[in-house]
PDB file of C-alpha atoms in Angstrom:
ATOM      1  CA  ALA A1041     -13.153   6.288   4.397  1.00  0.00           C
ATOM      2  CA  GLN A1042     -15.988   7.507   6.156  1.00  0.00           C
ATOM      3  CA  THR A1043     -15.505   7.632  10.303  1.00  0.00           C
ATOM      4  CA  VAL A1044     -18.437   7.423  12.613  1.00  0.00           C
ATOM      5  CA  THR A1045     -17.541   8.787  16.048  1.00  0.00           C
ATOM      6  CA  GLN A1046     -19.815   8.125  19.329  1.00  0.00           C
ATOM      7  CA  SER A1047     -18.299  10.357  21.899  1.00  0.00           C
ATOM      8  CA  GLN A1048     -20.290   8.869  24.965  1.00  0.00           C
ATOM      9  CA  PRO A1049     -19.002   5.654  25.796  1.00  0.00           C
ATOM     10  CA  GLU A1050     -21.554   5.306  28.618  1.00  0.00           C
ATOM     11  CA  MET A1051     -24.926   6.982  29.632  1.00  0.00           C
ATOM     12  CA  SER A1052     -27.429   6.631  32.298  1.00  0.00           C
ATOM     13  CA  VAL A1053     -30.966   7.590  32.391  1.00  0.00           C
ATOM     14  CA  GLN A1054     -33.923   7.150  34.863  1.00  0.00           C
ATOM     15  CA  GLU A1055     -36.998   5.013  33.670  1.00  0.00           C
ATOM     16  CA  ALA A1056     -39.674   7.185  32.031  1.00  0.00           C
ATOM     17  CA  GLU A1057     -36.880   9.930  31.404  1.00  0.00           C
ATOM     18  CA  THR A1058     -35.433  11.161  28.017  1.00  0.00           C
ATOM     19  CA  VAL A1059     -32.116  10.636  26.943  1.00  0.00           C
ATOM     20  CA  THR A1060     -29.979  11.821  23.620  1.00  0.00           C
ATOM     21  CA  LEU A1061     -27.186   9.714  22.226  1.00  0.00           C
ATOM     22  CA  SER A1062     -24.655  11.466  20.011  1.00  0.00           C
ATOM     23  CA  CYS A1063     -23.121  10.561  16.598  1.00  0.00           C
ATOM     24  CA  THR A1064     -21.122  12.634  14.570  1.00  0.00           C
ATOM     25  CA  TYR A1065     -19.547  11.364  11.048  1.00  0.00           C
ATOM     26  CA  ASP A1066     -17.169  12.322   8.269  1.00  0.00           C
ATOM     27  CA  THR A1067     -17.994  12.089   4.802  1.00  0.00           C
ATOM     28  CA  SER A1068     -17.550  14.085   1.479  1.00  0.00           C
ATOM     29  CA  GLU A1069     -20.654  12.497  -0.130  1.00  0.00           C
ATOM     30  CA  SER A1070     -23.855  14.225  -0.415  1.00  0.00           C
ATOM     31  CA  ASP A1071     -26.273  11.036  -0.663  1.00  0.00           C
ATOM     32  CA  TYR A1072     -25.952   8.470   2.212  1.00  0.00           C
ATOM     33  CA  TYR A1073     -27.773   6.487   4.715  1.00  0.00           C
ATOM     34  CA  LEU A1074     -27.384   6.481   8.447  1.00  0.00           C
ATOM     35  CA  PHE A1075     -28.603   4.206  11.198  1.00  0.00           C
ATOM     36  CA  TRP A1076     -28.905   3.266  14.745  1.00  0.00           C
ATOM     37  CA  TYR A1077     -28.611  -0.145  15.898  1.00  0.00           C
ATOM     38  CA  LYS A1078     -29.181  -1.729  19.474  1.00  0.00           C
ATOM     39  CA  GLN A1079     -27.062  -4.542  20.728  1.00  0.00           C
ATOM     40  CA  PRO A1080     -28.649  -6.108  23.938  1.00  0.00           C
ATOM     41  CA  PRO A1081     -26.741  -8.481  25.967  1.00  0.00           C
ATOM     42  CA  SER A1082     -28.477 -11.004  23.630  1.00  0.00           C
ATOM     43  CA  ARG A1083     -25.774  -9.992  21.114  1.00  0.00           C
ATOM     44  CA  GLN A1084     -28.262  -9.646  18.206  1.00  0.00           C
ATOM     45  CA  MET A1085     -28.077  -6.297  16.454  1.00  0.00           C
ATOM     46  CA  ILE A1086     -31.558  -4.823  15.973  1.00  0.00           C
ATOM     47  CA  LEU A1087     -32.183  -1.888  13.742  1.00  0.00           C
ATOM     48  CA  VAL A1088     -33.421   1.188  15.514  1.00  0.00           C
ATOM     49  CA  ILE A1089     -34.360   3.715  13.050  1.00  0.00           C
ATOM     50  CA  ARG A1090     -32.704   4.837   9.690  1.00  0.00           C
ATOM     51  CA  GLN A1091     -31.897   8.231   8.145  1.00  0.00           C
ATOM     52  CA  GLU A1092     -31.900   8.877   4.252  1.00  0.00           C
ATOM     53  CA  ALA A1093     -29.527  12.007   3.901  1.00  0.00           C
ATOM     54  CA  TYR A1094     -31.640  13.376   1.125  1.00  0.00           C
ATOM     55  CA  LYS A1095     -34.706  13.733   3.387  1.00  0.00           C
ATOM     56  CA  GLN A1096     -34.924  16.794   5.369  1.00  0.00           C
ATOM     57  CA  GLN A1097     -37.334  15.572   7.764  1.00  0.00           C
ATOM     58  CA  ASN A1098     -36.114  13.722  10.874  1.00  0.00           C
ATOM     59  CA  ALA A1099     -37.071   9.950  11.109  1.00  0.00           C
ATOM     60  CA  THR A1100     -39.198   8.880  14.016  1.00  0.00           C
ATOM     61  CA  GLU A1101     -40.084   5.464  15.472  1.00  0.00           C
ATOM     62  CA  ASN A1102     -42.401   5.424  18.279  1.00  0.00           C
ATOM     63  CA  ARG A1103     -40.234   6.724  21.442  1.00  0.00           C
ATOM     64  CA  PHE A1104     -37.188   6.939  19.282  1.00  0.00           C
ATOM     65  CA  SER A1105     -36.338   9.968  17.108  1.00  0.00           C
ATOM     66  CA  VAL A1106     -33.417  11.407  15.303  1.00  0.00           C
ATOM     67  CA  ASN A1107     -31.841  14.843  15.264  1.00  0.00           C
ATOM     68  CA  PHE A1108     -30.154  14.807  11.717  1.00  0.00           C
ATOM     69  CA  GLN A1109     -28.025  17.837  11.097  1.00  0.00           C
ATOM     70  CA  LYS A1110     -26.511  17.370   7.644  1.00  0.00           C
ATOM     71  CA  ALA A1111     -24.280  20.195   7.412  1.00  0.00           C
ATOM     72  CA  ALA A1112     -23.058  19.756  10.931  1.00  0.00           C
ATOM     73  CA  LYS A1113     -22.758  15.796  10.037  1.00  0.00           C
ATOM     74  CA  SER A1114     -24.524  15.003  13.156  1.00  0.00           C
ATOM     75  CA  PHE A1115     -27.108  12.422  13.588  1.00  0.00           C
ATOM     76  CA  SER A1116     -28.136  11.904  17.400  1.00  0.00           C
ATOM     77  CA  LEU A1117     -30.662   9.586  18.719  1.00  0.00           C
ATOM     78  CA  LYS A1118     -33.425  10.681  21.269  1.00  0.00           C
ATOM     79  CA  ILE A1119     -35.280   7.945  23.348  1.00  0.00           C
ATOM     80  CA  SER A1120     -38.294   9.357  25.060  1.00  0.00           C
ATOM     81  CA  ASP A1121     -40.095   7.598  27.919  1.00  0.00           C
ATOM     82  CA  SER A1122     -36.938   5.131  28.662  1.00  0.00           C
ATOM     83  CA  GLN A1123     -37.729   1.606  29.812  1.00  0.00           C
ATOM     84  CA  LEU A1124     -35.782  -1.079  31.302  1.00  0.00           C
ATOM     85  CA  GLY A1125     -35.469  -2.966  28.016  1.00  0.00           C
ATOM     86  CA  ASP A1126     -33.902  -0.031  26.114  1.00  0.00           C
ATOM     87  CA  ALA A1127     -30.715  -0.838  28.218  1.00  0.00           C
ATOM     88  CA  ALA A1128     -28.161  -1.932  25.545  1.00  0.00           C
ATOM     89  CA  MET A1129     -25.359  -1.031  23.395  1.00  0.00           C
ATOM     90  CA  TYR A1130     -26.202   1.728  20.983  1.00  0.00           C
ATOM     91  CA  PHE A1131     -24.180   1.764  17.637  1.00  0.00           C
ATOM     92  CA  CYS A1132     -24.430   4.709  15.179  1.00  0.00           C
ATOM     93  CA  ALA A1133     -23.616   3.469  11.414  1.00  0.00           C
ATOM     94  CA  TYR A1134     -23.077   5.247   8.121  1.00  0.00           C
ATOM     95  CA  SER A1135     -23.620   3.598   4.641  1.00  0.00           C
ATOM     96  CA  SER A1136     -22.531   5.365   1.726  1.00  0.00           C
ATOM     97  CA  ASN A1137     -24.867   5.256  -1.510  1.00  0.00           C
ATOM     98  CA  SER A1138     -21.833   3.913  -3.545  1.00  0.00           C
ATOM     99  CA  GLY A1139     -20.882   1.193  -1.242  1.00  0.00           C
ATOM    100  CA  TYR A1140     -22.457  -1.859   0.670  1.00  0.00           C
ATOM    101  CA  ALA A1141     -20.832  -1.549   3.963  1.00  0.00           C
ATOM    102  CA  LEU A1142     -21.873  -0.198   7.482  1.00  0.00           C
ATOM    103  CA  ASN A1143     -19.467   1.781   9.162  1.00  0.00           C
ATOM    104  CA  PHE A1144     -20.055   1.659  12.766  1.00  0.00           C
ATOM    105  CA  GLY A1145     -19.168   3.847  15.695  1.00  0.00           C
ATOM    106  CA  LYS A1146     -17.588   2.429  18.737  1.00  0.00           C
ATOM    107  CA  GLY A1147     -21.105   2.601  20.715  1.00  0.00           C
ATOM    108  CA  THR A1148     -22.710   4.002  23.707  1.00  0.00           C
ATOM    109  CA  SER A1149     -23.668   1.922  26.407  1.00  0.00           C
ATOM    110  CA  LEU A1150     -26.934   2.707  27.995  1.00  0.00           C
ATOM    111  CA  LEU A1151     -27.974   2.112  31.668  1.00  0.00           C
ATOM    112  CA  VAL A1152     -31.376   2.614  32.385  1.00  0.00           C
ATOM    113  CA  THR A1153     -32.079   2.732  36.255  1.00  0.00           C
ATOM    114  CA  PRO A1154     -35.621   2.190  38.000  1.00  0.00           C
TER     115      PRO A1154
ATOM    116  CA  LYS B 780     -40.911 -14.895   9.157  1.00  0.00           C
ATOM    117  CA  ALA B 781     -37.725 -16.531  10.290  1.00  0.00           C
ATOM    118  CA  GLY B 782     -34.920 -13.986  11.015  1.00  0.00           C
ATOM    119  CA  VAL B 783     -31.092 -14.481  10.068  1.00  0.00           C
ATOM    120  CA  THR B 784     -30.041 -17.752  11.225  1.00  0.00           C
ATOM    121  CA  GLN B 785     -26.096 -18.081  12.071  1.00  0.00           C
ATOM    122  CA  THR B 786     -24.523 -21.537  12.988  1.00  0.00           C
ATOM    123  CA  PRO B 787     -22.924 -22.303  15.125  1.00  0.00           C
ATOM    124  CA  ARG B 788     -23.369 -19.941  18.164  1.00  0.00           C
ATOM    125  CA  TYR B 789     -20.073 -21.031  19.855  1.00  0.00           C
ATOM    126  CA  LEU B 790     -17.039 -22.261  18.383  1.00  0.00           C
ATOM    127  CA  ILE B 791     -13.512 -22.780  19.993  1.00  0.00           C
ATOM    128  CA  LYS B 792     -10.469 -23.685  17.545  1.00  0.00           C
ATOM    129  CA  THR B 793      -6.951 -24.161  17.887  1.00  0.00           C
ATOM    130  CA  ARG B 794      -4.512 -21.869  16.317  1.00  0.00           C
ATOM    131  CA  GLY B 795      -3.717 -22.805  12.823  1.00  0.00           C
ATOM    132  CA  GLN B 796      -6.830 -24.539  12.044  1.00  0.00           C
ATOM    133  CA  GLN B 797      -9.632 -23.505   9.659  1.00  0.00           C
ATOM    134  CA  VAL B 798     -13.096 -22.516  10.435  1.00  0.00           C
ATOM    135  CA  THR B 799     -16.543 -22.309   8.375  1.00  0.00           C
ATOM    136  CA  LEU B 800     -19.234 -20.239   9.750  1.00  0.00           C
ATOM    137  CA  SER B 801     -22.684 -20.256   8.015  1.00  0.00           C
ATOM    138  CA  CYS B 802     -25.475 -17.818   7.730  1.00  0.00           C
ATOM    139  CA  SER B 803     -29.248 -18.102   6.446  1.00  0.00           C
ATOM    140  CA  PRO B 804     -30.599 -14.925   5.519  1.00  0.00           C
ATOM    141  CA  ILE B 805     -34.019 -13.847   5.538  1.00  0.00           C
ATOM    142  CA  SER B 806     -36.293 -15.774   2.780  1.00  0.00           C
ATOM    143  CA  GLY B 807     -36.204 -13.397   0.054  1.00  0.00           C
ATOM    144  CA  HIS B 808     -32.973 -11.375   0.740  1.00  0.00           C
ATOM    145  CA  ARG B 809     -30.501 -11.404  -1.567  1.00  0.00           C
ATOM    146  CA  SER B 810     -27.398  -9.579  -0.035  1.00  0.00           C
ATOM    147  CA  VAL B 811     -25.550 -11.075   2.890  1.00  0.00           C
ATOM    148  CA  SER B 812     -22.946  -9.170   4.678  1.00  0.00           C
ATOM    149  CA  TRP B 813     -20.276 -10.339   7.490  1.00  0.00           C
ATOM    150  CA  TYR B 814     -18.971  -8.157  10.220  1.00  0.00           C
ATOM    151  CA  GLN B 815     -16.333  -8.988  12.739  1.00  0.00           C
ATOM    152  CA  GLN B 816     -16.850  -7.412  16.435  1.00  0.00           C
ATOM    153  CA  THR B 817     -14.020  -7.502  18.975  1.00  0.00           C
ATOM    154  CA  PRO B 818     -13.828  -5.272  21.842  1.00  0.00           C
ATOM    155  CA  GLY B 819     -10.783  -3.514  20.502  1.00  0.00           C
ATOM    156  CA  GLN B 820     -11.496  -2.681  17.039  1.00  0.00           C
ATOM    157  CA  GLY B 821     -15.528  -2.656  17.571  1.00  0.00           C
ATOM    158  CA  LEU B 822     -17.415  -3.559  14.381  1.00  0.00           C
ATOM    159  CA  GLN B 823     -15.547  -4.094  11.153  1.00  0.00           C
ATOM    160  CA  PHE B 824     -17.125  -4.896   7.883  1.00  0.00           C
ATOM    161  CA  LEU B 825     -15.578  -8.147   6.119  1.00  0.00           C
ATOM    162  CA  PHE B 826     -17.225  -8.513   2.730  1.00  0.00           C
ATOM    163  CA  GLU B 827     -21.234  -8.514   1.172  1.00  0.00           C
ATOM    164  CA  TYR B 828     -22.356 -10.796  -1.295  1.00  0.00           C
ATOM    165  CA  PHE B 829     -25.534 -10.262  -3.583  1.00  0.00           C
ATOM    166  CA  SER B 830     -26.650 -13.193  -5.739  1.00  0.00           C
ATOM    167  CA  GLU B 831     -23.507 -14.948  -5.408  1.00  0.00           C
ATOM    168  CA  THR B 832     -21.171 -12.286  -6.158  1.00  0.00           C
ATOM    169  CA  GLN B 833     -18.868 -10.472  -3.905  1.00  0.00           C
ATOM    170  CA  ARG B 834     -19.846  -6.818  -4.280  1.00  0.00           C
ATOM    171  CA  ASN B 835     -17.617  -5.380  -1.608  1.00  0.00           C
ATOM    172  CA  LYS B 836     -14.607  -6.425   0.633  1.00  0.00           C
ATOM    173  CA  GLY B 837     -13.156  -4.720   3.784  1.00  0.00           C
ATOM    174  CA  ASN B 838      -9.903  -4.414   4.779  1.00  0.00           C
ATOM    175  CA  PHE B 839      -8.825  -8.096   6.162  1.00  0.00           C
ATOM    176  CA  PRO B 840      -6.089 -10.651   4.991  1.00  0.00           C
ATOM    177  CA  GLY B 841      -6.469 -13.082   2.422  1.00  0.00           C
ATOM    178  CA  ARG B 842      -7.082 -15.751   5.247  1.00  0.00           C
ATOM    179  CA  PHE B 843     -10.947 -14.462   5.285  1.00  0.00           C
ATOM    180  CA  SER B 844     -13.130 -15.515   2.396  1.00  0.00           C
ATOM    181  CA  GLY B 845     -16.680 -16.111   1.900  1.00  0.00           C
ATOM    182  CA  ARG B 846     -19.152 -17.302  -0.595  1.00  0.00           C
ATOM    183  CA  GLN B 847     -22.689 -17.271  -1.322  1.00  0.00           C
ATOM    184  CA  PHE B 848     -25.007 -19.826  -2.562  1.00  0.00           C
ATOM    185  CA  SER B 849     -27.805 -19.814  -5.023  1.00  0.00           C
ATOM    186  CA  ASN B 850     -30.429 -20.066  -2.151  1.00  0.00           C
ATOM    187  CA  SER B 851     -28.504 -16.896  -0.888  1.00  0.00           C
ATOM    188  CA  ARG B 852     -27.131 -18.692   1.927  1.00  0.00           C
ATOM    189  CA  SER B 853     -23.684 -17.805   2.914  1.00  0.00           C
ATOM    190  CA  GLU B 854     -20.513 -19.113   4.371  1.00  0.00           C
ATOM    191  CA  MET B 855     -17.696 -17.535   5.562  1.00  0.00           C
ATOM    192  CA  ASN B 856     -14.055 -19.280   6.071  1.00  0.00           C
ATOM    193  CA  VAL B 857     -11.046 -18.511   8.176  1.00  0.00           C
ATOM    194  CA  SER B 858      -7.784 -20.229   7.585  1.00  0.00           C
ATOM    195  CA  THR B 859      -4.787 -20.724   9.498  1.00  0.00           C
ATOM    196  CA  LEU B 860      -6.753 -19.112  12.763  1.00  0.00           C
ATOM    197  CA  GLU B 861      -4.808 -16.856  14.906  1.00  0.00           C
ATOM    198  CA  LEU B 862      -5.387 -15.504  18.296  1.00  0.00           C
ATOM    199  CA  GLY B 863      -6.495 -12.395  17.286  1.00  0.00           C
ATOM    200  CA  ASP B 864      -9.295 -13.979  15.074  1.00  0.00           C
ATOM    201  CA  SER B 865     -11.063 -14.701  18.513  1.00  0.00           C
ATOM    202  CA  ALA B 866     -14.222 -12.429  17.983  1.00  0.00           C
ATOM    203  CA  LEU B 867     -18.082 -12.309  17.430  1.00  0.00           C
ATOM    204  CA  TYR B 868     -18.616 -12.866  13.955  1.00  0.00           C
ATOM    205  CA  LEU B 869     -22.154 -11.114  12.530  1.00  0.00           C
ATOM    206  CA  CYS B 870     -23.866 -12.021   9.640  1.00  0.00           C
ATOM    207  CA  ALA B 871     -26.479  -9.417   8.216  1.00  0.00           C
ATOM    208  CA  SER B 872     -29.070  -9.505   5.314  1.00  0.00           C
ATOM    209  CA  SER B 873     -31.108  -7.156   3.119  1.00  0.00           C
ATOM    210  CA  PRO B 874     -33.339  -7.375   0.218  1.00  0.00           C
ATOM    211  CA  GLY B 875     -30.351  -5.902  -1.951  1.00  0.00           C
ATOM    212  CA  ASP B 876     -31.288  -2.094  -1.227  1.00  0.00           C
ATOM    213  CA  ARG B 877     -29.155  -0.453   1.403  1.00  0.00           C
ATOM    214  CA  ASN B 878     -32.198   1.807   2.152  1.00  0.00           C
ATOM    215  CA  TYR B 879     -34.070  -0.917   3.763  1.00  0.00           C
ATOM    216  CA  GLY B 880     -31.262  -1.452   6.340  1.00  0.00           C
ATOM    217  CA  TYR B 881     -29.794  -4.619   7.358  1.00  0.00           C
ATOM    218  CA  THR B 882     -31.143  -7.577   9.583  1.00  0.00           C
ATOM    219  CA  PHE B 883     -28.797  -9.014  11.634  1.00  0.00           C
ATOM    220  CA  GLY B 884     -28.220 -12.750  13.092  1.00  0.00           C
ATOM    221  CA  SER B 885     -27.178 -13.155  16.649  1.00  0.00           C
ATOM    222  CA  GLY B 886     -23.609 -14.179  15.702  1.00  0.00           C
ATOM    223  CA  THR B 887     -21.176 -16.750  16.071  1.00  0.00           C
ATOM    224  CA  ARG B 888     -18.601 -16.491  18.926  1.00  0.00           C
ATOM    225  CA  LEU B 889     -15.286 -17.735  17.785  1.00  0.00           C
ATOM    226  CA  THR B 890     -12.591 -18.291  20.311  1.00  0.00           C
ATOM    227  CA  VAL B 891      -9.069 -19.379  18.953  1.00  0.00           C
ATOM    228  CA  VAL B 892      -6.865 -21.104  21.686  1.00  0.00           C
TER     229      VAL B 892
END
């Protein structure tokens, strides 16, 4: 089974600064999908960004971008110009091309300070 | 466009009872997945339905079951509730292609006493 590891239980960043959340995964597959989800206190999981493994180009969504290193099985999330509303739990998730389940990491709690 | 709707938002049940949770996906989405979220185990996949057929199932006991109706709405049922079933149950929908990602509902908080 594929495992997803988020090694930072908590991170803190000042408003307007940049922060990077780490994620590594273990898989023997060559084609898969990776996601970052955000879960604020309202508890609804919100899709932040997704990456298709066969694409070399790193995905970007406004202030959010990823650094996808396929050989290293690393998928980090960079948040630029951090805002107070970015404070939440962030989950990294893996989905294989042959299944329909998301495998989640344990999450990173991001605190944004003024 | 309405999001994924889960009802009820909160439930309190007694050990040994059974419970049914409901999920209405985004209009046009044919895939519905269910996840259990607990502080100890994190987010765990329960099962996924597509066009009324279960396509994938996680590693949960048979007390956990689900179904999907022709309008794509889904229900999950937990029988003979145990204290350890207390959790946030999240439903997610997608058009059916994983490439699009999944849209989650706000969840049902189940407390077993």
